[in-house]
mmCIF file of C-alpha atoms in Angstrom:
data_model
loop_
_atom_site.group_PDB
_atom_site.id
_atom_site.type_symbol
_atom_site.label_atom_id
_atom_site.label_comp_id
_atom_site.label_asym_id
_atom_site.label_seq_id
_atom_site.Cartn_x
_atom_site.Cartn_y
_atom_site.Cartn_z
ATOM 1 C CA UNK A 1 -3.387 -11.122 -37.328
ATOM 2 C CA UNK A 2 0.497 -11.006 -35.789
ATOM 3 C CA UNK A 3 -1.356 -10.180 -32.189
ATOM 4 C CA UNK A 4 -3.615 -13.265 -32.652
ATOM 5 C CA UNK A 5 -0.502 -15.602 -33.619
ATOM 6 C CA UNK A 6 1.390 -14.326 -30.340
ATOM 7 C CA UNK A 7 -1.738 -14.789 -28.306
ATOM 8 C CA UNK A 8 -2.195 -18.089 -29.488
ATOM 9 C CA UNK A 9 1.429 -19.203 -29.022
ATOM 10 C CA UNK A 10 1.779 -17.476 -25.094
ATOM 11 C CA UNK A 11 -1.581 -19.164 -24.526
ATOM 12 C CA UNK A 12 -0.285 -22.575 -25.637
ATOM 13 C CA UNK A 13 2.982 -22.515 -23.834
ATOM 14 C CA UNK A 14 1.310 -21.562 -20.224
ATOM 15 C CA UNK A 15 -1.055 -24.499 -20.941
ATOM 16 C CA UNK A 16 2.073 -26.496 -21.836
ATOM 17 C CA UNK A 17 3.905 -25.222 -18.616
ATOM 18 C CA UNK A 18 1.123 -26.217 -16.378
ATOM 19 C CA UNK A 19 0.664 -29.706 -17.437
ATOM 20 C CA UNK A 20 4.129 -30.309 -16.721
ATOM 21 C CA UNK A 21 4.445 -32.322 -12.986
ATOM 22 C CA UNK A 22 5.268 -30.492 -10.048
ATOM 23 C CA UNK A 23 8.973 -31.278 -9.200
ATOM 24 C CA UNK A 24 10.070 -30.139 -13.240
ATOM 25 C CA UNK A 25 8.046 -26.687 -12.354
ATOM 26 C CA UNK A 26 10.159 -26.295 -9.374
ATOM 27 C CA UNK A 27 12.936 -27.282 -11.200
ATOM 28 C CA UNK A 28 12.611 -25.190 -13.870
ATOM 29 C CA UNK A 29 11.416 -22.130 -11.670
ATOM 30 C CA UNK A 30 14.835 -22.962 -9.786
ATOM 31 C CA UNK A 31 16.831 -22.487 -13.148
ATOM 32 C CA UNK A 32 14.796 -19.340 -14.226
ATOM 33 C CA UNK A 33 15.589 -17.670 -11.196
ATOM 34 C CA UNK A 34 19.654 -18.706 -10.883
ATOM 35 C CA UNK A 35 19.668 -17.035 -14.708
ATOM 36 C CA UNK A 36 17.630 -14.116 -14.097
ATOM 37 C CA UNK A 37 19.718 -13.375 -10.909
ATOM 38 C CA UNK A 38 23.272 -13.534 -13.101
ATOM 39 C CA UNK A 39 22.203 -11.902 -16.079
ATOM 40 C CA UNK A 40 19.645 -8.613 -14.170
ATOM 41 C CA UNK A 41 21.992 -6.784 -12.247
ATOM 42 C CA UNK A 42 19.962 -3.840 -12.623
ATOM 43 C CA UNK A 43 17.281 -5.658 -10.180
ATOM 44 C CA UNK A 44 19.376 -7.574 -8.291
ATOM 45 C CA UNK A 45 20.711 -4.645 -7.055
ATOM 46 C CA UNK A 46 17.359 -2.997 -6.711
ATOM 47 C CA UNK A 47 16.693 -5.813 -4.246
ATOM 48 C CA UNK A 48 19.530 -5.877 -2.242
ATOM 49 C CA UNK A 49 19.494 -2.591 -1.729
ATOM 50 C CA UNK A 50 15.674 -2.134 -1.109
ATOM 51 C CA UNK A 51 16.160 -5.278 1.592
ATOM 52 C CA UNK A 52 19.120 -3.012 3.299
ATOM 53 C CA UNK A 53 17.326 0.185 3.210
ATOM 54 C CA UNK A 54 13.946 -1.624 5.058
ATOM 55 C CA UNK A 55 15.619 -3.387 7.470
ATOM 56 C CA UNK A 56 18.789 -1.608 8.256
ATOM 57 C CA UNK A 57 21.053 -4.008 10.623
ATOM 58 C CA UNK A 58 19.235 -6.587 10.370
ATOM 59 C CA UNK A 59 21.490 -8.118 7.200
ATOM 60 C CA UNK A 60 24.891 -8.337 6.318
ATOM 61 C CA UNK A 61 25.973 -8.513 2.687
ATOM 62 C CA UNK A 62 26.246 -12.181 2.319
ATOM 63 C CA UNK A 63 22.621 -12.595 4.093
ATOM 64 C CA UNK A 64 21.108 -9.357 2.133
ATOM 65 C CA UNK A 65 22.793 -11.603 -1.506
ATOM 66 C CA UNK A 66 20.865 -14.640 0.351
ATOM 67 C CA UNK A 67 17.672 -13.176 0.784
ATOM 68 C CA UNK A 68 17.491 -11.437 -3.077
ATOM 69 C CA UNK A 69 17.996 -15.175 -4.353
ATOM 70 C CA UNK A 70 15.252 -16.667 -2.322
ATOM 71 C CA UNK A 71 13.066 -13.526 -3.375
ATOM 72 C CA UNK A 72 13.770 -14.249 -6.700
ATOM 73 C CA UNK A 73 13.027 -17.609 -6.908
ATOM 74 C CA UNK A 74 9.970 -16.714 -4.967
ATOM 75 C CA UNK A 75 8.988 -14.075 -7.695
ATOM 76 C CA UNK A 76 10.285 -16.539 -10.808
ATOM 77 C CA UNK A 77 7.622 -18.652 -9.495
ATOM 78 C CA UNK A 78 5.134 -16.590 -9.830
ATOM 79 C CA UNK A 79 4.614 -17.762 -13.725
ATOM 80 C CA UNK A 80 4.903 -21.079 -13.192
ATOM 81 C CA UNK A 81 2.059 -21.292 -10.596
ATOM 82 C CA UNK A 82 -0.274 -19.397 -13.079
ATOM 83 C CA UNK A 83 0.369 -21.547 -16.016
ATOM 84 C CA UNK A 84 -0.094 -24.397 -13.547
ATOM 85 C CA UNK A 85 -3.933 -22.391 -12.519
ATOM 86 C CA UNK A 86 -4.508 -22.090 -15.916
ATOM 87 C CA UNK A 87 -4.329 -25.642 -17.023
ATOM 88 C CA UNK A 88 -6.436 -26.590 -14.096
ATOM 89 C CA UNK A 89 -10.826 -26.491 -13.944
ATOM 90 C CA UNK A 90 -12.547 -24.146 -11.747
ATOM 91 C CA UNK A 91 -13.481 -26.682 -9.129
ATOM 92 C CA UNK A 92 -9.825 -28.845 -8.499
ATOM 93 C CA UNK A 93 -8.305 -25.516 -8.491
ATOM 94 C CA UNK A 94 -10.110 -23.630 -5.615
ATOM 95 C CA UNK A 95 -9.415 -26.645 -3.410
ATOM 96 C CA UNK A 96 -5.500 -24.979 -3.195
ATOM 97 C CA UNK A 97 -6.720 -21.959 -1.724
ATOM 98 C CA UNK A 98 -8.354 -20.610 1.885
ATOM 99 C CA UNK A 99 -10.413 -17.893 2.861
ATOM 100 C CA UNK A 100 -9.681 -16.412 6.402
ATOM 101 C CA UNK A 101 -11.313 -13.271 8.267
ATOM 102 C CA UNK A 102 -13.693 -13.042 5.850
ATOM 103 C CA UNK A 103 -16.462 -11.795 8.432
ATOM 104 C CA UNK A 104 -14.613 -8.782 8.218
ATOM 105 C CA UNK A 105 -15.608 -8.547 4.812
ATOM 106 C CA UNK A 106 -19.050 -9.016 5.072
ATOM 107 C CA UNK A 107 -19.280 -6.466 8.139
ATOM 108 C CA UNK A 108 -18.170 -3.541 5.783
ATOM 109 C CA UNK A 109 -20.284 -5.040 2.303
ATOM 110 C CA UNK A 110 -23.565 -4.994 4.729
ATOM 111 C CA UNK A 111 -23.282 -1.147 5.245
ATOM 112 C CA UNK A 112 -23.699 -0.762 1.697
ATOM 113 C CA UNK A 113 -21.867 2.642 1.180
ATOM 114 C CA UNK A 114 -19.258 0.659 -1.138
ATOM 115 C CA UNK A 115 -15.684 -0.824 0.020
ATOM 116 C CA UNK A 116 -12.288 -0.472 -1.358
ATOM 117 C CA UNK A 117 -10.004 -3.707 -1.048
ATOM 118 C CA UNK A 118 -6.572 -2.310 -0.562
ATOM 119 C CA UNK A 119 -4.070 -5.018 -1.217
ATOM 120 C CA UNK A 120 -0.341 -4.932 -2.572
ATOM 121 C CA UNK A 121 2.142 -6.506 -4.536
ATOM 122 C CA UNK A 122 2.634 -9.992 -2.051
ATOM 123 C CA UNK A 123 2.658 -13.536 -2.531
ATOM 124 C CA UNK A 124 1.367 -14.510 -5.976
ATOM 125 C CA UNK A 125 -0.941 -11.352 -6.592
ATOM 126 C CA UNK A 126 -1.919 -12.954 -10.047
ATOM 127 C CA UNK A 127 -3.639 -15.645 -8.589
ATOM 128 C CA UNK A 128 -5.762 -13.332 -6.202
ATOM 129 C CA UNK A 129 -8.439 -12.875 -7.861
ATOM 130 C CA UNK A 130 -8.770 -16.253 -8.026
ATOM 131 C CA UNK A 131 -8.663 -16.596 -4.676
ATOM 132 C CA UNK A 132 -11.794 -14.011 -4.494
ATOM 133 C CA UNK A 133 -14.010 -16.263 -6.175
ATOM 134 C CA UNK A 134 -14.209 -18.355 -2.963
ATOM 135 C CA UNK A 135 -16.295 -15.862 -1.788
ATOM 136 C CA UNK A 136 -19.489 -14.300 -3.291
ATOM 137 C CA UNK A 137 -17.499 -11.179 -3.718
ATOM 138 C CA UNK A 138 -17.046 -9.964 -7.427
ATOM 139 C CA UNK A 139 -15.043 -6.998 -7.281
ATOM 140 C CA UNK A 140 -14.104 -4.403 -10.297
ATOM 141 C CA UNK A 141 -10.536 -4.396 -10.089
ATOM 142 C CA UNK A 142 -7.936 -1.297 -11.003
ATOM 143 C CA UNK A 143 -4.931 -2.374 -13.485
ATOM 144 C CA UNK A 144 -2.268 -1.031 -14.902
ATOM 145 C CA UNK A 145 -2.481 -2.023 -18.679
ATOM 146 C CA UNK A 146 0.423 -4.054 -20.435
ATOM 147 C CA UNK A 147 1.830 -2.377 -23.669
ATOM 148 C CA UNK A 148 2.424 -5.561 -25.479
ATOM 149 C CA UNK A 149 -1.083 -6.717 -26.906
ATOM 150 C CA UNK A 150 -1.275 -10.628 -26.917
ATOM 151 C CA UNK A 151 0.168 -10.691 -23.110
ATOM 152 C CA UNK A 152 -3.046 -7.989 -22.275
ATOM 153 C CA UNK A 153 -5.581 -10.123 -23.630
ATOM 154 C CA UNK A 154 -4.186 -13.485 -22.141
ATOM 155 C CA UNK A 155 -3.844 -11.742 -18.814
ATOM 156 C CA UNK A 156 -7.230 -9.775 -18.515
ATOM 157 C CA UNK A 157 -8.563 -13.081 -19.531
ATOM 158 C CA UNK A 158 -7.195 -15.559 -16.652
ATOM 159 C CA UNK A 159 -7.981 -12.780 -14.443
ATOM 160 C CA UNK A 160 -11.518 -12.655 -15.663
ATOM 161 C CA UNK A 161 -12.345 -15.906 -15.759
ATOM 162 C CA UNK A 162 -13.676 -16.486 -12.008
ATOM 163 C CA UNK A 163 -15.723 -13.605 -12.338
ATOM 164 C CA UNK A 164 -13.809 -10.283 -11.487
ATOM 165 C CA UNK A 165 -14.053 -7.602 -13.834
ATOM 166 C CA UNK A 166 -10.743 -5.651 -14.605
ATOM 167 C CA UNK A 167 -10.833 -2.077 -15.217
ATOM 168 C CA UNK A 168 -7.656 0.496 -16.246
ATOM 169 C CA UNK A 169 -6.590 2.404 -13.404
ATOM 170 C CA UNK A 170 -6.428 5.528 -16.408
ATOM 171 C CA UNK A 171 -9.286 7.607 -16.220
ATOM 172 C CA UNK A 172 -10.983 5.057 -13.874
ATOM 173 C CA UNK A 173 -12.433 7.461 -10.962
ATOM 174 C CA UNK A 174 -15.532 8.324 -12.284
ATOM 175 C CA UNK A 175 -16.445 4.787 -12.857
ATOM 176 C CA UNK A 176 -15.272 3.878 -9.383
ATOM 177 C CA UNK A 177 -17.378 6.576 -7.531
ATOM 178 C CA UNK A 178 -19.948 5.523 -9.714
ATOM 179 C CA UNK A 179 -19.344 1.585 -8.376
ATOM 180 C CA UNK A 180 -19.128 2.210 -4.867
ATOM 181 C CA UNK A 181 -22.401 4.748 -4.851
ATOM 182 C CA UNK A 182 -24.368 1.638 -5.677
ATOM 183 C CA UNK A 183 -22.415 -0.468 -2.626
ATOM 184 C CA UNK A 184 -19.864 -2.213 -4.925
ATOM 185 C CA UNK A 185 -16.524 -3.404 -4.123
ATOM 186 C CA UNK A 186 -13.118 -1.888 -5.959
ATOM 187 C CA UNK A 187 -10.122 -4.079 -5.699
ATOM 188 C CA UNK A 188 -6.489 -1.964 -5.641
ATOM 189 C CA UNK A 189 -2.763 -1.756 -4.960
ATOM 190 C CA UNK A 190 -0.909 1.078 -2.984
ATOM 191 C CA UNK A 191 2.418 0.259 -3.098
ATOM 192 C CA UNK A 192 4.241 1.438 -6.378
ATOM 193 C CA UNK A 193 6.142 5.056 -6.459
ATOM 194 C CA UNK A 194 4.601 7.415 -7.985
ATOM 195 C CA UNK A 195 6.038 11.396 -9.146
ATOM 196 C CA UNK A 196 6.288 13.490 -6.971
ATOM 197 C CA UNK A 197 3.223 15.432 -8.970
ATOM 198 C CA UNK A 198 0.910 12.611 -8.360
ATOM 199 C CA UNK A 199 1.028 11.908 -4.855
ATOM 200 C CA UNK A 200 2.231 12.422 -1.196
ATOM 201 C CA UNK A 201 5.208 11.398 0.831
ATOM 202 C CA UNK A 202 4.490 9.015 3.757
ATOM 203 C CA UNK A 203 6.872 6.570 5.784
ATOM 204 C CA UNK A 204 7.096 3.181 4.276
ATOM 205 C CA UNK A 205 9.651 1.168 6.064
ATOM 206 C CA UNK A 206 11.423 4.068 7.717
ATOM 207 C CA UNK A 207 11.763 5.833 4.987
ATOM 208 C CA UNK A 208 9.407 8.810 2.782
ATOM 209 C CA UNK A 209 8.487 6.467 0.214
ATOM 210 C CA UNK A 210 6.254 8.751 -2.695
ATOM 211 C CA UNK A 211 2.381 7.587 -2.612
ATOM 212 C CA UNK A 212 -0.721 8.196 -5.041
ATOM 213 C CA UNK A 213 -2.805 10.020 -3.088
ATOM 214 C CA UNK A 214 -6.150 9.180 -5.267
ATOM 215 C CA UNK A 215 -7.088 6.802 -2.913
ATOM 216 C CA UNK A 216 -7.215 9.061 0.290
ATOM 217 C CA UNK A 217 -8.963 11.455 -2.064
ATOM 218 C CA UNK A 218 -11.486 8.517 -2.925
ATOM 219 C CA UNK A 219 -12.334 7.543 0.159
ATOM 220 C CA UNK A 220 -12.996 11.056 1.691
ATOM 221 C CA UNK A 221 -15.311 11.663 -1.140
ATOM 222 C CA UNK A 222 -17.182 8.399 -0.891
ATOM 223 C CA UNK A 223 -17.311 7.504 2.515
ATOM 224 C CA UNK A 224 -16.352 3.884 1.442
ATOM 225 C CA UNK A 225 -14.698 1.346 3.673
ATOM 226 C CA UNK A 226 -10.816 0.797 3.105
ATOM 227 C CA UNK A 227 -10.011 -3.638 4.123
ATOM 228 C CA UNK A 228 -6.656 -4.619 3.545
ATOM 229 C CA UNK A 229 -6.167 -7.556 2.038
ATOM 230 C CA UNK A 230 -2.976 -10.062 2.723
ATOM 231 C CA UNK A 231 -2.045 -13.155 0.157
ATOM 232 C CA UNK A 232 0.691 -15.385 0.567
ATOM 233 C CA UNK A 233 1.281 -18.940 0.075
ATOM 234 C CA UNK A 234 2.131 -21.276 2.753
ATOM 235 C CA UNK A 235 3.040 -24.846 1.751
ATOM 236 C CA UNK A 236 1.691 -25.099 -1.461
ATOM 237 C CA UNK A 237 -1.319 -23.567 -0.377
ATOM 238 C CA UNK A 238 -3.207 -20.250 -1.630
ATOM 239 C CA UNK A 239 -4.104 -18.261 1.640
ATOM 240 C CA UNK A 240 -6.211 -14.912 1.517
ATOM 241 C CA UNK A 241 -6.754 -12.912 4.666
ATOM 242 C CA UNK A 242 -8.662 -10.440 5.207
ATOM 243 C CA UNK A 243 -7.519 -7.683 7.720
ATOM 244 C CA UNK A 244 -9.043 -5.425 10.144
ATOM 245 C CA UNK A 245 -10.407 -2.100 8.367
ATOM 246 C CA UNK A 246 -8.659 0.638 8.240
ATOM 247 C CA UNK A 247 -9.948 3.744 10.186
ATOM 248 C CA UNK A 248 -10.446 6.984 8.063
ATOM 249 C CA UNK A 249 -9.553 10.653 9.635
ATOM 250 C CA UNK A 250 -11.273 13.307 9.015
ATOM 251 C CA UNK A 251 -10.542 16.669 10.443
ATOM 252 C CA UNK A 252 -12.429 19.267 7.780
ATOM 253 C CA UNK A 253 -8.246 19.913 6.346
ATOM 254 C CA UNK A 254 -8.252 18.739 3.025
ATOM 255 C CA UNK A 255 -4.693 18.590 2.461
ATOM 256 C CA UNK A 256 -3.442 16.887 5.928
ATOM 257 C CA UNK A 257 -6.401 14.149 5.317
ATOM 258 C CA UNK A 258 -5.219 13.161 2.535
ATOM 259 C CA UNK A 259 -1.402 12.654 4.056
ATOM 260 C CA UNK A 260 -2.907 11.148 7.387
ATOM 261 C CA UNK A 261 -4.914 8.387 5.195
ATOM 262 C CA UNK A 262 -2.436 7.658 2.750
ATOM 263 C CA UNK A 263 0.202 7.003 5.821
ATOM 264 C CA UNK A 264 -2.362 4.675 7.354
ATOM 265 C CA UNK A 265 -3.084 2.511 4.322
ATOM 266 C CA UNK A 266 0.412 2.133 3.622
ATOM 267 C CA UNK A 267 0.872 0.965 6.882
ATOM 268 C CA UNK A 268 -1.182 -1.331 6.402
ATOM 269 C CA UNK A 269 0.562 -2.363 3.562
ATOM 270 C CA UNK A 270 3.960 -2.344 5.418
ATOM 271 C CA UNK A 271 2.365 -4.818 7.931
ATOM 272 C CA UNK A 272 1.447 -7.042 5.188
ATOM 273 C CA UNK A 273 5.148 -7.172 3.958
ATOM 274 C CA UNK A 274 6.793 -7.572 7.330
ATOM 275 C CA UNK A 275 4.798 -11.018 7.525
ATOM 276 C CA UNK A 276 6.667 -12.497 4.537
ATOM 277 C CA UNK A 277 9.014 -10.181 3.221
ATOM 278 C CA UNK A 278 10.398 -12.933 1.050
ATOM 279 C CA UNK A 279 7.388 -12.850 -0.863
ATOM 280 C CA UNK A 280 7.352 -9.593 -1.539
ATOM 281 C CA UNK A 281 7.512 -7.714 -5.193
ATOM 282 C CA UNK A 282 10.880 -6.117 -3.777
ATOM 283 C CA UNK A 283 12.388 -5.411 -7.302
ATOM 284 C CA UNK A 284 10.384 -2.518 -7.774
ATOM 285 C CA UNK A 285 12.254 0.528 -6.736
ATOM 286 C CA UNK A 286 10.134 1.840 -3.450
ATOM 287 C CA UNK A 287 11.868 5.136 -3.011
ATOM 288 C CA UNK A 288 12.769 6.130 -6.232
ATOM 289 C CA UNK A 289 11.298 9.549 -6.554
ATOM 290 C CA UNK A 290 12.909 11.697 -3.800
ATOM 291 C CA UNK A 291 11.579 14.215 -1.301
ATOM 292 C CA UNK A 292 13.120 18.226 -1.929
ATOM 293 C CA UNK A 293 13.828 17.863 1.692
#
């Protein structure tokens, strides 16, 4: 009953925020992010410092402070523009977003061995799968699940709504082999740190930045088709871009494979960021976990 009240109430106030006009959103997403920046050192720091360690040189201190303001008004924004989706129908909504390089898409979903979408933490990834439904893809998509209950429901549900399904990344892999044996696409992320238990160390940035490997284990079991995907907005607008696929090695050695493909789809993901950096999730901490050596 408590879970129902909350879920009601957050519900209500994202309606409420995205019937208010335009210039009080920015407004207010101006004010949200000044606050957050004073009072979250903890991640204000985590910025700054992941901005210096990525591009060493290229920022002083007063341009590093610079860019972790505009990142986090970029990233405070992020909630207003999905209470501002959600208040909006299907049809006025997808006139804010554009498709491009989509053939690419529809060169790997004709081969019919199953694709993986491989995508990362950019631009306003909530409103992605969104974007998707301007196509006739309808992928299953790997989550990580929120603890608090009410948020869950309301955000599996605006996910949902333009036909994606949403599926825990826990104990997912024998429902994604299962997917892309029938030709189906599987939406994911590769950019979070991982222990070191659970992955491999490849360069992201310069630097040995601790990866999941499941996905290079994945894709050498199913033969599927690894496209990058790159979202950003661009005055006002919703733009999703398809990228050229990413080519799979495979040399018979088990372990190097795995390294060798998890470098080259977080290169890909590197390239993404190096577009628009500001509009990257940068207050996650990249490099926490450390290498031995």
């Amino acid at each position: 009953m408590k879970d129902q009240f909350l879920y009601t109430l957050i519900r209500l106030a994202m309606i409420g925020l995205g019937k208010l006009p335009a210039f009080v959103r920015s407004f207010m997403t101006d004010l949200f992010a000044r606050i957050w920046f004073g009072l979250d050192k903890r991640h204000r720091n985590v910025v700054f410092n992941n901005i210096r360690k990525a591009y060493p040189g290229r920022f002083n201190d007063e341009q590093a402070w610079e860019f972790v303001k505009v990142n986090f008004r970029h990233t405070a924004g992020i909630l207003f523009d999905v209470a501002w989706s959600y208040s909006l129908e299907p049809g006025e909504l997808l006139r804010h977003f554009e498709i491009r390089g989509f053939e690419k898409a529809e060169k790997v979903i004709n081969r019919g061995r199953g694709a993986i979408f491989l995508t990362c933490h950019m631009g306003n990834f909530e409103l992605m799968a969104t974007a998707i439904a301007k196509t006739d893809v309808r992928p299953l998509v790997l989550y990580r699940k929120l603890d608090f209950n009410p948020a869950e429901r309301l955000v599996k549900e605006m996910r949902e709504r333009f036909g994606v399904t949403m599926m825990p990344i826990r104990k997912a892999a024998p429902k994604v082999i299962e997917a892309l044996a029938k030709g189906k696409i599987v939406g994911t992320l590769l950019d979070q740190n991982v222990d070191w238990y659970k992955g491999v160390f490849v360069d992201f940035f310069g630097r040995r930045a601790c990866t999941n490997s499941g996905l290079a284990k994945l894709v050498l079991q199913t033969e599927a088709a690894v496209l990058p995907l790159f979202f950003r907005k661009e005055n006002n607008r919703f733009i999703l871009e398809f990228l050229p696929e990413v080519p799979i090695t495979r040399t018979g050695d088990a372990i190097k494979d795995i390294e060798t493909n998890t470098q080259a789809f977080v290169s890909a993901v590197e390239s993404m960021v190096r577009l628009a950096p500001e509009q990257y999730f940068w207050v996650h901490n990249r490099w926490k976990t450390r290498p031995y050596c």
